[in-house]
Coordinates of C-alpha atoms and ligand atoms in Angstrom, one line a residue:
X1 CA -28.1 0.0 -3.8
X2 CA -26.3 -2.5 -5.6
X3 CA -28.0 -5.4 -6.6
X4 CA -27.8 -8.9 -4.7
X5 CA -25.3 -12.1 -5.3
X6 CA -28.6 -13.9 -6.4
X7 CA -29.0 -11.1 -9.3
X8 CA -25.4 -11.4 -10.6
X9 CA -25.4 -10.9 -14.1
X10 CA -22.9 -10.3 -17.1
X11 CA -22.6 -6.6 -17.0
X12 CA -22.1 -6.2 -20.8
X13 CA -23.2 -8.3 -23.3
X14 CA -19.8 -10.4 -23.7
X15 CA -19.7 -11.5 -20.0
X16 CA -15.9 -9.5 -19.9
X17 CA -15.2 -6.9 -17.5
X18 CA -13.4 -4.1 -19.4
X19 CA -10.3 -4.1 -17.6
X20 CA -7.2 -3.6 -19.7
X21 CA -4.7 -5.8 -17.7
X22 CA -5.4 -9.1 -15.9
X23 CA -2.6 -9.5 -13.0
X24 CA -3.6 -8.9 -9.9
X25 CA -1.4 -9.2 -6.9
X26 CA -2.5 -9.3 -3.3
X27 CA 0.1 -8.7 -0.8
X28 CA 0.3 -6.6 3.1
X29 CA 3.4 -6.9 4.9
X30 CA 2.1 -9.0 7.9
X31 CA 1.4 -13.1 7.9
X32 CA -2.1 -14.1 8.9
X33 CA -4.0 -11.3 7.7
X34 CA -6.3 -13.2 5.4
X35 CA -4.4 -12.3 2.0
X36 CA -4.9 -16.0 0.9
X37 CA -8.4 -15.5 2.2
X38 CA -9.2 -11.9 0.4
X39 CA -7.3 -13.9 -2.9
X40 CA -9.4 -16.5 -3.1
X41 CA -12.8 -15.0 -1.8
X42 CA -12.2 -12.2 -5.0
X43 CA -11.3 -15.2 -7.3
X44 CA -14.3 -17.1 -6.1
X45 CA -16.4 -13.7 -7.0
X46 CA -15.2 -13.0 -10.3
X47 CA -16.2 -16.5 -11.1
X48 CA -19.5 -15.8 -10.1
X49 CA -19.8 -12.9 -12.7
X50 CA -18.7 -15.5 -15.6
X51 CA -14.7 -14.8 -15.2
X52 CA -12.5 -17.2 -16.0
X53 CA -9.7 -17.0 -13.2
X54 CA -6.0 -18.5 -12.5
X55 CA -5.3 -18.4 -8.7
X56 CA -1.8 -18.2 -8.1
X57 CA -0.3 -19.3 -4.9
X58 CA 2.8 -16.6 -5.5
X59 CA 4.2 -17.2 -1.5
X60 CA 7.6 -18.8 -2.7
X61 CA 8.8 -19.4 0.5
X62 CA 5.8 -21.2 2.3
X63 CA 2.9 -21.8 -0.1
X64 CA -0.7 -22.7 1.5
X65 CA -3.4 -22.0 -0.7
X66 CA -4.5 -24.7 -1.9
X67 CA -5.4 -25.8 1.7
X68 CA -7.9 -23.3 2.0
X69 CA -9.6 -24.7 -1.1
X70 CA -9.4 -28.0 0.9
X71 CA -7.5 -29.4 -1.5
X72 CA -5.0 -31.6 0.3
X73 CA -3.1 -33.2 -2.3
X74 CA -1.2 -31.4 -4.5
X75 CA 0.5 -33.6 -8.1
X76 CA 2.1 -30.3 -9.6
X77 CA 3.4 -26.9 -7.9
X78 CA 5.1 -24.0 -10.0
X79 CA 8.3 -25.6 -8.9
X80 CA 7.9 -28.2 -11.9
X81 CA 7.4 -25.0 -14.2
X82 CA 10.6 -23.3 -13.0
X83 CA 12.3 -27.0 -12.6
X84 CA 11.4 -27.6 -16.3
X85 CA 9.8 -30.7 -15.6
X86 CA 6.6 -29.8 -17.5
X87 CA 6.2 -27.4 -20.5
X88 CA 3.8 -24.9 -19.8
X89 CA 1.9 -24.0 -17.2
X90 CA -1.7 -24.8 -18.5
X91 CA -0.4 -28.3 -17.3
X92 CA 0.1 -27.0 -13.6
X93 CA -3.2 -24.8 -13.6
X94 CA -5.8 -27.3 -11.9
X95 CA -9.2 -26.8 -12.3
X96 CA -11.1 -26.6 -9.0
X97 CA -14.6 -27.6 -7.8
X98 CA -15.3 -24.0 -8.8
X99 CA -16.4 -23.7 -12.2
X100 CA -14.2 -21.0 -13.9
X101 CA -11.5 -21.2 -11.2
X102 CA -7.9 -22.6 -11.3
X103 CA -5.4 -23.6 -9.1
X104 CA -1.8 -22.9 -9.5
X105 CA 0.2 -24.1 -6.5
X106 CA 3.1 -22.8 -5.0
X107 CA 6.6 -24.0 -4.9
X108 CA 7.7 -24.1 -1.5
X109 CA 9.6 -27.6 -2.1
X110 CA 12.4 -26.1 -4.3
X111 CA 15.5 -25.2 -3.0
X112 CA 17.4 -22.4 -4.9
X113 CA 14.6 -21.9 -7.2
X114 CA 12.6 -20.2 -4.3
X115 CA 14.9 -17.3 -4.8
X116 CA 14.4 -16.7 -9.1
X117 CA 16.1 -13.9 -10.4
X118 CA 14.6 -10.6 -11.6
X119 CA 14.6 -11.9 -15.6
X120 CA 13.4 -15.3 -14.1
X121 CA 10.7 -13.6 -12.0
X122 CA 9.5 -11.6 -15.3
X123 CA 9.6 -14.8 -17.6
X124 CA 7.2 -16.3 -15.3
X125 CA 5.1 -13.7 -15.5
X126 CA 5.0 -13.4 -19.1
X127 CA 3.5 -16.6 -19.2
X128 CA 0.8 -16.3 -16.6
X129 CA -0.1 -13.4 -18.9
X130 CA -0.3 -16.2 -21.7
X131 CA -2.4 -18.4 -19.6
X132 CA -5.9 -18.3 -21.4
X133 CA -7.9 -16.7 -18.3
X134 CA -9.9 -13.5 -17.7
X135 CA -7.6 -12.3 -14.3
X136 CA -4.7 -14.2 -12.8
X137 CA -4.5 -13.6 -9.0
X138 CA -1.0 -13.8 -7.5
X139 CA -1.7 -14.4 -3.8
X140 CA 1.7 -12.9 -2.2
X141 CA 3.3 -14.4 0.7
X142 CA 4.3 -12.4 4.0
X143 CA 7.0 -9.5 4.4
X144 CA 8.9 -7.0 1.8
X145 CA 11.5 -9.9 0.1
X146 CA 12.6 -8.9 -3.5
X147 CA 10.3 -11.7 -4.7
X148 CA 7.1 -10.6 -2.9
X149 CA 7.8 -6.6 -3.7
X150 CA 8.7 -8.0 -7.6
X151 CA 5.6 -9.9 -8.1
X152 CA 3.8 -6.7 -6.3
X153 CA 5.2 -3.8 -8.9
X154 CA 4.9 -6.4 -11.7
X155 CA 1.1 -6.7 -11.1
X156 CA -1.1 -3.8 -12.9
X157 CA -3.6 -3.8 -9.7
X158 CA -2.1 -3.7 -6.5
X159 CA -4.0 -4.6 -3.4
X160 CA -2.5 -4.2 0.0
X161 CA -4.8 -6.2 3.1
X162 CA -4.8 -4.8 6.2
X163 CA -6.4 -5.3 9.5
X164 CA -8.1 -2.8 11.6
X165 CA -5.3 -3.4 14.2
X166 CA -2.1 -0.6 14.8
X167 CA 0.3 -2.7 14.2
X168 CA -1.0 -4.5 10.9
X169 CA -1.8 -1.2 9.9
X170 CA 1.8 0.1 10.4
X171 CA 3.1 -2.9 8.5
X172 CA 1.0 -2.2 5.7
X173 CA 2.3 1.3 5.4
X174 CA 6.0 -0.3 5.5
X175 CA 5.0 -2.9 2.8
X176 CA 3.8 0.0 0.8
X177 CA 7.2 1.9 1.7
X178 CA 9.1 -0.5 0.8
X179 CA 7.5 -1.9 -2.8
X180 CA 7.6 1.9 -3.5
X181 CA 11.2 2.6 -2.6
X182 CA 12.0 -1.0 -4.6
X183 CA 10.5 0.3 -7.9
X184 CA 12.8 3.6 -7.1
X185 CA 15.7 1.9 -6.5
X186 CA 15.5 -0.3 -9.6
X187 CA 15.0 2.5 -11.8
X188 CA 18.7 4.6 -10.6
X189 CA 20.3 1.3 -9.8
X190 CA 23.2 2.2 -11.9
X191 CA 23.6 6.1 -10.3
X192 CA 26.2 6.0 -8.4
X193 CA 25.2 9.8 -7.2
X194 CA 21.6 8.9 -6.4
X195 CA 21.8 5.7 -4.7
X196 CA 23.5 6.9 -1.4
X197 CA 20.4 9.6 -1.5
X198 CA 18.1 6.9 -1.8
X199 CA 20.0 4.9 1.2
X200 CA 19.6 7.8 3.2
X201 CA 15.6 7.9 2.8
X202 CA 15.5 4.5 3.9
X203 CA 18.0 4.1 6.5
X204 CA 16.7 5.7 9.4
X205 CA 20.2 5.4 11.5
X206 CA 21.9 7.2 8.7
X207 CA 23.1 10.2 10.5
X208 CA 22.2 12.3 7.2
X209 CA 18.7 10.7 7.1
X210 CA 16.4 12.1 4.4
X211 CA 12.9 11.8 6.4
X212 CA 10.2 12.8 3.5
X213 CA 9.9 12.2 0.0
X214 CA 9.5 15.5 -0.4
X215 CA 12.8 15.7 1.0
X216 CA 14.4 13.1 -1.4
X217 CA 12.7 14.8 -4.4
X218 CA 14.8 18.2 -3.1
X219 CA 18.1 16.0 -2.9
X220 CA 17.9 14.6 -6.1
X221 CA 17.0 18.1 -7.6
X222 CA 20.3 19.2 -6.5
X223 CA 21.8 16.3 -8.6
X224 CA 19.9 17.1 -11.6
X225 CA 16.1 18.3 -12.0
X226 CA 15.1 15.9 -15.0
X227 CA 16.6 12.8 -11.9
X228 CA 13.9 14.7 -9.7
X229 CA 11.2 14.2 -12.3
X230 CA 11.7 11.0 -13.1
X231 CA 11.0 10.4 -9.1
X232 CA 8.3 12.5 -9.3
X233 CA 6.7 10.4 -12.4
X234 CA 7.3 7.4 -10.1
X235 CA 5.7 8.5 -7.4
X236 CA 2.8 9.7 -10.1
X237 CA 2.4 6.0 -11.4
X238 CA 2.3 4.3 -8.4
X239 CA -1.4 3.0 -7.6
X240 CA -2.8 0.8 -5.0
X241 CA -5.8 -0.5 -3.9
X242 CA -6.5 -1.4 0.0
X243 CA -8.8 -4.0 1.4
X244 CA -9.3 -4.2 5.0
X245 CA -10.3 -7.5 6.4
X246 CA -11.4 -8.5 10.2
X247 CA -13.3 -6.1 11.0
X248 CA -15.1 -5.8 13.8
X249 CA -16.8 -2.7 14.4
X250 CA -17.9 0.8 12.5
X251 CA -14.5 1.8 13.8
X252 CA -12.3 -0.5 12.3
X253 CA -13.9 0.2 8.9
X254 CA -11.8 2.9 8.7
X255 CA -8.7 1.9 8.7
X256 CA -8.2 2.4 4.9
X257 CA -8.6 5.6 4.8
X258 CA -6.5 6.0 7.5
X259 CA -3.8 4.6 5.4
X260 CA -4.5 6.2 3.0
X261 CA -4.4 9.9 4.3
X262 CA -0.7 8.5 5.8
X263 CA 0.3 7.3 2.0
X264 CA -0.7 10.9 1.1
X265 CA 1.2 12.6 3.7
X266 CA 4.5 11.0 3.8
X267 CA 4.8 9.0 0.4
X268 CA 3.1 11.7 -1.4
X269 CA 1.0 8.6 -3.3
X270 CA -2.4 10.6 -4.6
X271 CA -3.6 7.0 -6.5
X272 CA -5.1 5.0 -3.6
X273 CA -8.6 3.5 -4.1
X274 CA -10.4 2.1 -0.9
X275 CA -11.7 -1.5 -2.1
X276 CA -13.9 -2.9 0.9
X277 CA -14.0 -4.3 4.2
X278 CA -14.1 -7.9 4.8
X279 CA -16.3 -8.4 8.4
X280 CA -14.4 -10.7 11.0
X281 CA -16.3 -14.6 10.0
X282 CA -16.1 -16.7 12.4
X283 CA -16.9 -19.3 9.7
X284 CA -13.8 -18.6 7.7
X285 CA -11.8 -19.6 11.1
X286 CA -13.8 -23.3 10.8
X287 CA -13.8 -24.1 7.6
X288 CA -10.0 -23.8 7.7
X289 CA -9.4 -25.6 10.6
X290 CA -11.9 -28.4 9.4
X291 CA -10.1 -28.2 5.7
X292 CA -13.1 -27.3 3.9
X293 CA -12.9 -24.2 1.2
X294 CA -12.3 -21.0 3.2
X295 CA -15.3 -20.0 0.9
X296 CA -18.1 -16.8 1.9
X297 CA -20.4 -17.8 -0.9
X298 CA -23.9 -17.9 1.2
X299 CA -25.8 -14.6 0.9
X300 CA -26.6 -14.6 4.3
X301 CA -23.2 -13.8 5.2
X302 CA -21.9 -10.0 5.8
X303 CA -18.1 -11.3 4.9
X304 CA -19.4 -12.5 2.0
X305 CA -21.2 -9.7 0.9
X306 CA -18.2 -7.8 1.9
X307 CA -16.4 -10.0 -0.8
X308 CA -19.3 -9.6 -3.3
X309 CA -19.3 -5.9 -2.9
X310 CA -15.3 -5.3 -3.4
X311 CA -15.7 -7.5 -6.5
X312 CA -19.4 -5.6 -7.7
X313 CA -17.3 -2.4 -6.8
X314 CA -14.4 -3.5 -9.5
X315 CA -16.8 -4.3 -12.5
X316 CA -19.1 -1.6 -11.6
X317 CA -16.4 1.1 -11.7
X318 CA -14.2 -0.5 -13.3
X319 CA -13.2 1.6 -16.1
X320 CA -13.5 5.0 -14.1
X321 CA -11.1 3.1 -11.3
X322 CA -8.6 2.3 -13.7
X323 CA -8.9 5.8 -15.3
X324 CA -8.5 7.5 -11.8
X325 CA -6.2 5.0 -10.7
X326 CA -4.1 3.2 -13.5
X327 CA -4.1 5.9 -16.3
X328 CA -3.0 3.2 -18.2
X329 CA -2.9 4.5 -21.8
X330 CA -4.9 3.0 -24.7
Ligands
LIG1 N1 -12.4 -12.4 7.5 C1 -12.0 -13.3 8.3 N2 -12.7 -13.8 9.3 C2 -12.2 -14.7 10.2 N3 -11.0 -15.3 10.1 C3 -10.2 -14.9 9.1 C4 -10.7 -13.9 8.1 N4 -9.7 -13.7 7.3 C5 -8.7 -14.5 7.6 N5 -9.0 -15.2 8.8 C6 -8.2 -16.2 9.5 O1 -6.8 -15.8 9.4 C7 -6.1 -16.9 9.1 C8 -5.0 -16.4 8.2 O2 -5.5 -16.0 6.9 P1 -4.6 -16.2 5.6 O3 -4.0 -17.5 5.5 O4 -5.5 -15.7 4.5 O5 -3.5 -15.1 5.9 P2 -2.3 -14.7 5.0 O6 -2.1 -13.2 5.1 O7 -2.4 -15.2 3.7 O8 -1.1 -15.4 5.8 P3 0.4 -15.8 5.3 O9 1.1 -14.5 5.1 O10 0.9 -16.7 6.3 O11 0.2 -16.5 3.9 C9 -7.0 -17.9 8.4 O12 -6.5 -19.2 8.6 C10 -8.3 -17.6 9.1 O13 -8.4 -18.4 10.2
LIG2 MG1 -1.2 -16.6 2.6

């Protein structure tokens, strides 16, 4: 049984969890699925056990997170980053009523910038890197755009939200899909023999369409083997972690690992860890509408201690997650 939020404690004697990379992204296909909630609720957490974390409102084309911290004016947005109007982006990190916790807003006000380039996209990210913080949550904004899927792949740990219902949960699968055919495509951008294989596994009115992975690994074997390794060790690398959030019954709980066994099947992804689920809060629902932090803090709360769980979950397991999950290398 783990312990309660009340007995939260530094689990090692420096206060740091032993995670080897701070970027996390949270993204799901579908709009109004609580990403911005699940961001800022695991934020919130890792605050709680003494983590110093940069919340990053990452939805380029219609940032909002700073609304559900009830914070209503906003003086500086990562548009004055990109827009060179300050110098680094300590100066555009605001510290919130949360010890521990800062703010870095979105830029939905900037025209052309809202569309950065790849370089531009990993410049930026270079320098959240730099930012002095524990983790650096990039909360993602809706759909598969290069800039979402980017921002995705960039991030170490990858967690998809999804809601228990059939549609959300198709939509996750096609965000997954598609950040996973992105980080193939930008690997043979340049071959002009693979590409058209790689259109066919994605365009499913191509009369030649390639309808498995398993499929596309065969077609690019027949181009050359070490092209159908080099898939294969993408496919490898690729790890995710899934969160899903309103749920509202036993049932629902399980829509992870239904994802999951679907990622296996057709995507051929073995490295899929099953985070949590967040409960349905009615609470969450107010506290947005009133402007107030969309906070689960009080102990009392099952989406809250779904929240405190996922993040208890992390620290807990953390190294043997990332060694199941990340095999990052020393
Ligand atoms: N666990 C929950 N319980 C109750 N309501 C929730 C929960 N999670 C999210 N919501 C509701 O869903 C709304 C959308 O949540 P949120 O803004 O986090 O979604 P999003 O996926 O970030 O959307 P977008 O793609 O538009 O940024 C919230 O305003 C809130 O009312
Ligand atoms: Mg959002």
């Amino acid at each position: 049984m783990n312990p309660g939020p009340s007995e939260i404690a530094p689990l090692n004697p420096s206060g740091k969890i032993a995670l080897k990379s701070k970027l996390w992204a949270v993204g799901g296909g579908k709009g109004g699925i609580g990403k911005s909630v699940v961001s800022l609720n695991l934020a919130y957490w890792l605050t709680k056990f003494r983590q110093n974390v940069v919340l990053v409102d990452a939805d380029l084309g219609g940032a909002n997170l700073h609304t559900l911290l009830g914070i209503k004016y906003v003086k500086h947005t990562l548009a004055d980053y990109l827009n060179k109007r300050v110098k680094s982006l300590d100066e555009i990190a605001i510290p919130t009523a949360i010890k521990g916790l800062r703010l870095i807003c979105g830029a939905s006000d900037i025209v052309g910038l809202a569309n950065p380039n790849y370089m531009r996209k990993q410049k930026l990210l270079k320098a959240l890197q730099g930012l002095e913080a524990d983790h650096l949550i990039l909360d993602l904004g809706a759909g598969t755009d290069y800039n979402t899927l980017d921002f995705f792949l960039s991030c170490a740990y990858k967690i998809v939200v999804i809601t228990p219902q059939p549609t959300s949960m198709q939509n996750g699968y096609g965000f997954i899909k598609s950040a996973l055919f992105r980080s193939i495509r930008r690997t043979f951008a340049n071959n002009t023999m693979l590409m058209p294989l790689i259109d066919r596994a994605t365009d499913h009115n191509n009369e030649k369409v390639i309808s498995s992975i398993n499929e596309l690994i065969d077609a690019f074997a027949q181009v050359s083997p070490e092209h159908a390794t080099k898939l294969k060790d993408i496919i490898n690398d690729f790890h995710l972690y899934l969160i899903v959030n309103l749920v509202k019954s036993e049932r629902d709980r399980n829509a992870t690992a239904v994802i999951k066994t679907v990622v296996q099947k057709y995507l051929n992804l073995e490295r899929v860890g099953l985070l949590g689920a967040i409960p349905y809060d009615p609470q969450i629902e107010t506290a947005i509408g009133r402007m107030k932090p969309a906070l689960m803090s009080g102990t009392d709360r099952q989406s809250a201690l779904g929240f405190y769980e996922l993040v208890y979950n992390l620290i807990k397991h953390g190294d043997q997650l990332e060694n199941e999950l990340l095999n990052i290398a020393p």
